[in-house]
Amino acid sequence: CFVTAMSMSKQVAQPGVRLLSKLFLPTDKSAPSSASVKSIQLLHRAGLVRKTGTGFFSLLPIGRRILSKLEALIDEEMEKADCQRLWVPLLMSREVWDKTGRWESTGPELMKLKDRHDHDYVIGPTHEEAFTSIVADNVTTYKQLPQRLYQIDHKLRDEVRPRFGLMRAREFIMKDLYTFDRTREDAMKTYHEISEAYNNIFSRLTLPFVRVSADSGNIGGSLSHEYHCLSDVGEDVIVSCQKCKKTSNVELLATDSDPLPEHADIEYVRRQAESTGFCTQQGDGCSCEVEVHRGIEMGHVFVLGTKYSEPLGAKFYDENNKLQLCEMGCYGIGVSRLLSAIVEVYGDEQAATMVWPKEVAPFRAVVQPTKSLTSDKPDYVGVQQASTAAASAIASMDGFRGEVVLDDRSGGFGRRMKDIELVGFPFVVVAGDAAASEGQYEVQDRLNGTKSMMPLPDVLEFLKKQYTS
């Protein structure tokens, strides 16, 4: 499916322009039979991801480039919220996990190992213990608080049934933020500020998402919310009332005396919510208008209180020189899972095409000639020159150097365009005979489904506007 270029590539290379023939992008006509959902089918077919084992995946260069842009977006919103990024080891000693009780309380999904000296370690699925230990060792006074510390790194979890590609993998990439405040009131202020940062992240990705009340699970704490991308392939079930706007994970409907079936369908959950008076907890006499959706969990936020600061000694001296415990919060985003969520939303149902939101698109623009740049036919010269001129002009704009791809591969125009649509480039500049004879290029805005003819100066203005508005 992926076509190759010949020596002409050397002649068309321009500063700041990437040649598609030089990119490692092994597109595929079909996905493996084990790829059960649209997202992993498209990620495989587009040459972005390859499965290496049960629950393990490699991100190929263009997939890694998209992930880097996603991380940069998260970094930007975290910095706005006064958070600081650091790095901690993946391995943690058993000692700190014994102190919090999680060595025993966490189930078999916790990966453990011994070193050559017979010392026990945890392969971190979350890092509350590591971050709290750092603060315990280095913060002594209220003047050093608040602290908002995070990382974006690999995690491992021994999933009993890995499935849906990156959505439930054994190794994944997560952004985990841990906050340390002086008082409960300060911790709640932090909770609302970080929640707003999460709203910004998912809004910038233009994803259909909801924030729902959730169970705190093994991580613990007194309050938690999840952020879900609404999708039919989501593993979670979200219940909401259209009148009072109460929204929660279905897990909160279950009780010890009235548990929900493990694989309860949407209609069962709807009846259960209505029969138990889903909205009665609001205390305002709301008559429920229940809606039930499936969702992909993208983020989870918690108010932890002193669950970790107490056993690990994260204390500080207050204004009255009295020793106090830090009030904590923890905030996670499944970064690699987000890739799948985006594709579930922006991929077509046939797993044949997709389009990335411009914030995380692998490249800002692709120049696609209608005639191959590898051909030496005289009547191709005009299109070839118009293509390289457009690519060079786009790459010369601020923010576009290294963000422009020129499709210099051999093969027919239709075949090359199928790869462009499969990989998901949002903006395509087509250089055809009109570009060669009249200077008119076709600009495809795949996010909005529009095509427009315009001269090169207008092409530049259009693209500039997309990334400055």
Short mmCIF file of C-alpha atoms in Angstrom, two decimals, residues 148-437:
data_model
loop_
_atom_site.label_atom_id
_atom_site.label_comp_id
_atom_site.label_asym_id
_atom_site.label_seq_id
_atom_site.Cartn_x
_atom_site.Cartn_y
_atom_site.Cartn_z
CA ARG A 148 1.91 20.62 42.10
CA LEU A 149 4.23 17.98 40.66
CA TYR A 150 3.65 15.65 37.73
CA GLN A 151 5.22 13.31 35.23
CA ILE A 152 4.31 11.85 31.85
CA ASP A 153 5.77 8.39 31.63
CA HIS A 154 5.25 4.67 31.11
CA LYS A 155 3.18 2.59 33.51
CA LEU A 156 2.57 -1.14 33.70
CA ARG A 157 -0.46 -3.03 34.91
CA ASP A 158 -0.99 -6.77 34.62
CA GLU A 159 -4.41 -6.55 33.01
CA VAL A 160 -6.31 -9.80 33.26
CA ARG A 161 -7.76 -9.27 29.78
CA PRO A 162 -5.95 -6.65 27.67
CA ARG A 163 -8.21 -5.50 24.83
CA PHE A 164 -9.17 -2.72 22.48
CA GLY A 165 -5.56 -1.89 21.61
CA LEU A 166 -4.21 1.12 23.45
CA MET A 167 -7.43 1.49 25.45
CA ARG A 168 -6.59 -1.34 27.81
CA ALA A 169 -2.94 -2.29 27.42
CA ARG A 170 -0.49 -3.72 29.91
CA GLU A 171 2.02 -0.95 29.25
CA PHE A 172 0.71 2.56 28.72
CA ILE A 173 1.64 6.22 29.04
CA MET A 174 0.04 8.30 31.74
CA LYS A 175 0.21 11.85 33.02
CA ASP A 176 -0.01 11.69 36.80
CA LEU A 177 -0.06 14.86 38.88
CA TYR A 178 0.19 14.97 42.68
CA THR A 179 -0.68 18.11 44.63
CA PHE A 180 0.23 19.11 48.18
CA ASP A 181 -1.63 21.86 50.03
CA ARG A 182 -1.73 23.34 53.52
CA THR A 183 -5.43 22.94 54.23
CA ARG A 184 -8.49 21.06 53.03
CA GLU A 185 -9.84 24.35 51.64
CA ASP A 186 -6.64 24.90 49.65
CA ALA A 187 -6.80 21.32 48.37
CA MET A 188 -10.36 21.88 47.13
CA LYS A 189 -9.28 25.09 45.39
CA THR A 190 -6.52 23.09 43.68
CA TYR A 191 -9.06 20.39 42.74
CA HIS A 192 -11.24 22.92 40.95
CA GLU A 193 -8.28 24.59 39.20
CA ILE A 194 -6.86 21.30 37.91
CA SER A 195 -10.34 20.18 36.87
CA GLU A 196 -10.59 23.34 34.80
CA ALA A 197 -7.21 22.54 33.22
CA TYR A 198 -8.60 19.12 32.27
CA ASN A 199 -11.62 20.77 30.70
CA ASN A 200 -9.22 22.88 28.62
CA ILE A 201 -7.17 19.88 27.50
CA PHE A 202 -10.14 17.85 26.28
CA SER A 203 -11.82 20.91 24.75
CA ARG A 204 -8.69 21.74 22.75
CA LEU A 205 -8.80 18.19 21.40
CA THR A 206 -12.44 18.85 20.39
CA LEU A 207 -13.59 15.62 21.98
CA PRO A 208 -17.16 14.97 23.17
CA PHE A 209 -16.51 14.50 26.89
CA VAL A 210 -18.33 14.52 30.20
CA ARG A 211 -17.15 14.88 33.79
CA VAL A 212 -18.80 12.33 36.08
CA SER A 213 -18.83 11.46 39.77
CA ALA A 214 -16.80 8.30 40.31
CA ASP A 215 -15.64 5.70 42.80
CA SER A 216 -12.16 6.32 44.24
CA GLY A 217 -11.22 2.63 44.19
CA ASN A 218 -7.87 1.44 45.52
CA ILE A 219 -6.29 4.89 45.21
CA GLY A 220 -8.66 6.14 47.89
CA GLY A 221 -9.69 9.60 49.00
CA SER A 222 -12.95 11.37 49.73
CA LEU A 223 -13.92 12.71 46.30
CA SER A 224 -13.24 11.80 42.69
CA HIS A 225 -14.44 12.53 39.18
CA GLU A 226 -13.72 10.89 35.84
CA TYR A 227 -13.51 12.43 32.37
CA HIS A 228 -15.04 10.27 29.66
CA CYS A 229 -15.03 10.51 25.90
CA LEU A 230 -18.51 9.43 24.80
CA SER A 231 -18.12 6.40 22.53
CA ASP A 232 -20.02 3.19 21.86
CA VAL A 233 -16.84 1.16 22.42
CA GLY A 234 -16.24 2.63 25.88
CA GLU A 235 -16.00 0.12 28.71
CA ASP A 236 -17.63 2.43 31.26
CA VAL A 237 -21.33 3.20 31.50
CA ILE A 238 -22.29 6.81 32.26
CA VAL A 239 -25.66 7.75 33.75
CA SER A 240 -26.93 11.34 33.55
CA CYS A 241 -30.13 13.26 34.19
CA GLN A 242 -31.06 15.80 31.54
CA LYS A 243 -33.01 17.92 34.06
CA CYS A 244 -30.70 18.40 37.04
CA LYS A 245 -27.49 17.45 35.14
CA LYS A 246 -26.37 14.95 37.75
CA THR A 247 -23.86 12.60 36.06
CA SER A 248 -22.02 9.59 37.45
CA ASN A 249 -20.30 6.35 36.61
CA VAL A 250 -22.69 3.41 36.85
CA GLU A 251 -20.40 1.98 39.56
CA LEU A 252 -21.93 4.44 42.02
CA LEU A 253 -25.39 2.93 41.48
CA ALA A 254 -24.29 -0.44 42.79
CA THR A 255 -24.54 -1.41 46.46
CA ASP A 256 -23.46 -4.48 48.41
CA SER A 257 -27.10 -5.56 48.63
CA ASP A 258 -27.95 -4.64 45.06
CA PRO A 259 -24.89 -5.12 42.84
CA LEU A 260 -25.10 -4.52 39.11
CA PRO A 261 -24.45 -7.46 36.77
CA GLU A 262 -20.87 -7.49 35.48
CA HIS A 263 -21.94 -6.84 31.86
CA ALA A 264 -25.16 -4.90 32.38
CA ASP A 265 -26.45 -3.48 29.11
CA ILE A 266 -27.54 0.12 28.55
CA GLU A 267 -31.26 -0.60 28.85
CA TYR A 268 -30.83 -2.49 32.13
CA VAL A 269 -28.84 0.38 33.60
CA ARG A 270 -31.46 2.90 32.48
CA ARG A 271 -34.26 0.95 34.19
CA GLN A 272 -32.16 0.49 37.31
CA ALA A 273 -31.37 4.22 37.52
CA GLU A 274 -35.00 5.21 37.09
CA SER A 275 -36.31 2.64 39.58
CA THR A 276 -33.83 3.65 42.29
CA GLY A 277 -34.47 7.38 41.85
CA PHE A 278 -31.12 8.39 40.39
CA CYS A 279 -31.68 12.09 41.11
CA THR A 280 -33.24 11.86 44.57
CA GLN A 281 -29.88 12.54 46.19
CA GLN A 282 -30.09 16.05 44.79
CA GLY A 283 -32.84 16.79 47.31
CA ASP A 284 -34.66 19.09 44.91
CA GLY A 285 -37.50 16.80 43.88
CA CYS A 286 -36.06 16.27 40.39
CA SER A 287 -38.06 13.82 38.31
CA CYS A 288 -35.42 11.88 36.46
CA GLU A 289 -34.92 12.06 32.72
CA VAL A 290 -32.18 9.50 32.59
CA GLU A 291 -29.78 9.06 29.67
CA VAL A 292 -27.19 6.30 29.56
CA HIS A 293 -24.04 6.33 27.42
CA ARG A 294 -20.83 4.42 27.12
CA GLY A 295 -17.58 6.25 27.68
CA ILE A 296 -13.81 5.85 27.34
CA GLU A 297 -12.19 6.99 30.58
CA MET A 298 -9.55 9.58 29.68
CA GLY A 299 -8.82 11.10 33.07
CA HIS A 300 -9.50 10.64 36.77
CA VAL A 301 -9.06 13.20 39.56
CA PHE A 302 -9.06 12.56 43.32
CA VAL A 303 -9.06 14.45 46.61
CA LEU A 304 -6.79 12.22 48.71
CA GLY A 305 -6.71 14.08 52.02
CA THR A 306 -3.93 12.66 54.21
CA LYS A 307 -4.19 9.03 53.01
CA TYR A 308 -0.58 9.09 51.80
CA SER A 309 0.94 12.07 53.61
CA GLU A 310 0.29 10.51 57.03
CA PRO A 311 1.99 7.11 56.58
CA LEU A 312 4.84 8.61 54.55
CA GLY A 313 5.41 11.64 56.78
CA ALA A 314 4.67 14.48 54.35
CA LYS A 315 4.43 17.17 57.05
CA PHE A 316 5.18 20.87 57.37
CA TYR A 317 5.33 23.54 60.05
CA ASP A 318 2.50 26.06 59.78
CA GLU A 319 2.49 29.79 60.65
CA ASN A 320 2.21 28.90 64.34
CA ASN A 321 5.12 26.47 64.16
CA LYS A 322 2.78 23.50 64.54
CA LEU A 323 3.40 20.32 62.57
CA GLN A 324 0.65 19.61 60.01
CA LEU A 325 0.01 16.96 57.36
CA CYS A 326 -0.10 17.91 53.69
CA GLU A 327 -3.54 17.71 52.07
CA MET A 328 -3.12 15.85 48.81
CA GLY A 329 -4.79 15.35 45.46
CA CYS A 330 -3.96 13.16 42.50
CA TYR A 331 -4.87 13.71 38.84
CA GLY A 332 -4.32 11.24 36.01
CA ILE A 333 -4.72 11.28 32.23
CA GLY A 334 -4.30 8.17 30.09
CA VAL A 335 -2.15 9.77 27.40
CA SER A 336 -1.74 6.74 25.13
CA ARG A 337 -5.43 5.91 25.64
CA LEU A 338 -6.26 9.40 24.43
CA LEU A 339 -4.82 8.48 21.03
CA SER A 340 -7.41 5.73 20.73
CA ALA A 341 -10.22 7.98 21.95
CA ILE A 342 -9.38 10.58 19.30
CA VAL A 343 -9.37 7.97 16.54
CA GLU A 344 -12.68 6.50 17.75
CA VAL A 345 -14.20 9.97 17.34
CA TYR A 346 -12.43 11.09 14.15
CA GLY A 347 -12.10 7.80 12.24
CA ASP A 348 -14.74 6.63 9.81
CA GLU A 349 -16.75 3.50 10.50
CA GLN A 350 -15.01 1.52 7.75
CA ALA A 351 -11.59 2.15 9.38
CA ALA A 352 -10.45 3.59 6.04
CA THR A 353 -9.82 7.25 6.87
CA MET A 354 -9.35 9.53 9.86
CA VAL A 355 -8.36 13.08 10.62
CA TRP A 356 -6.38 14.32 13.62
CA PRO A 357 -7.41 17.48 15.49
CA LYS A 358 -5.03 20.23 14.41
CA GLU A 359 -3.54 20.51 17.92
CA VAL A 360 -1.99 17.04 17.60
CA ALA A 361 -1.82 16.49 13.84
CA PRO A 362 1.48 14.83 12.88
CA PHE A 363 2.18 17.68 10.42
CA ARG A 364 0.40 20.96 9.88
CA ALA A 365 0.11 20.64 6.11
CA VAL A 366 0.71 18.17 3.30
CA VAL A 367 1.41 19.24 -0.26
CA GLN A 368 0.07 16.65 -2.68
CA PRO A 369 0.98 16.94 -6.41
CA THR A 370 -1.48 15.37 -8.83
CA LYS A 371 1.44 14.16 -10.92
CA SER A 372 4.33 12.19 -9.49
CA LEU A 373 7.48 14.10 -8.62
CA THR A 374 9.53 11.05 -9.60
CA SER A 375 8.52 11.25 -13.26
CA ASP A 376 10.71 12.90 -15.89
CA LYS A 377 7.83 13.52 -18.30
CA PRO A 378 8.04 17.09 -19.70
CA ASP A 379 4.35 17.80 -19.10
CA TYR A 380 4.80 17.02 -15.39
CA VAL A 381 7.35 19.80 -14.81
CA GLY A 382 4.79 22.55 -14.14
CA VAL A 383 3.01 20.56 -11.43
CA GLN A 384 6.33 19.51 -9.91
CA GLN A 385 7.52 23.11 -9.69
CA ALA A 386 4.20 24.34 -8.29
CA SER A 387 4.33 21.61 -5.63
CA THR A 388 7.84 22.36 -4.43
CA ALA A 389 7.15 26.12 -4.49
CA ALA A 390 4.08 25.67 -2.29
CA ALA A 391 5.87 23.40 0.17
CA SER A 392 8.80 25.79 0.46
CA ALA A 393 6.54 28.82 0.95
CA ILE A 394 4.48 27.11 3.65
CA ALA A 395 7.59 25.91 5.48
CA SER A 396 8.97 29.46 5.55
CA MET A 397 6.11 30.69 7.75
CA ASP A 398 6.56 30.99 11.51
CA GLY A 399 5.66 27.72 13.20
CA PHE A 400 5.63 25.70 9.98
CA ARG A 401 9.30 24.78 9.58
CA GLY A 402 9.50 21.00 9.85
CA GLU A 403 5.68 20.87 9.89
CA VAL A 404 5.18 20.50 6.13
CA VAL A 405 5.24 17.22 4.20
CA LEU A 406 5.68 17.01 0.45
CA ASP A 407 4.42 13.78 -1.07
CA ASP A 408 7.28 12.95 -3.40
CA ARG A 409 6.39 9.30 -3.84
CA SER A 410 5.79 7.51 -7.11
CA GLY A 411 2.42 6.05 -7.99
CA GLY A 412 -0.95 7.46 -8.98
CA PHE A 413 -2.57 10.45 -7.33
CA GLY A 414 -5.54 8.44 -6.03
CA ARG A 415 -3.33 5.86 -4.44
CA ARG A 416 -1.19 8.48 -2.74
CA MET A 417 -4.24 10.37 -1.50
CA LYS A 418 -5.60 7.22 0.14
CA ASP A 419 -2.52 7.12 2.35
CA ILE A 420 -2.93 10.81 3.24
CA GLU A 421 -6.55 10.24 4.26
CA LEU A 422 -5.64 7.08 6.13
CA VAL A 423 -2.87 8.69 8.18
CA GLY A 424 -5.15 11.58 9.09
CA PHE A 425 -3.47 14.80 7.93
CA PRO A 426 -6.04 17.60 8.49
CA PHE A 427 -4.94 20.08 5.78
CA VAL A 428 -3.95 19.02 2.27
CA VAL A 429 -2.75 21.40 -0.45
CA VAL A 430 -3.27 19.79 -3.86
CA ALA A 431 -1.07 21.07 -6.67
CA GLY A 432 -2.48 20.16 -10.07
CA ASP A 433 -2.61 21.61 -13.57
CA ALA A 434 -4.43 24.71 -12.28
CA ALA A 435 -1.55 25.39 -9.91
CA ALA A 436 0.95 25.01 -12.76
CA SER A 437 -0.91 27.18 -15.28
#
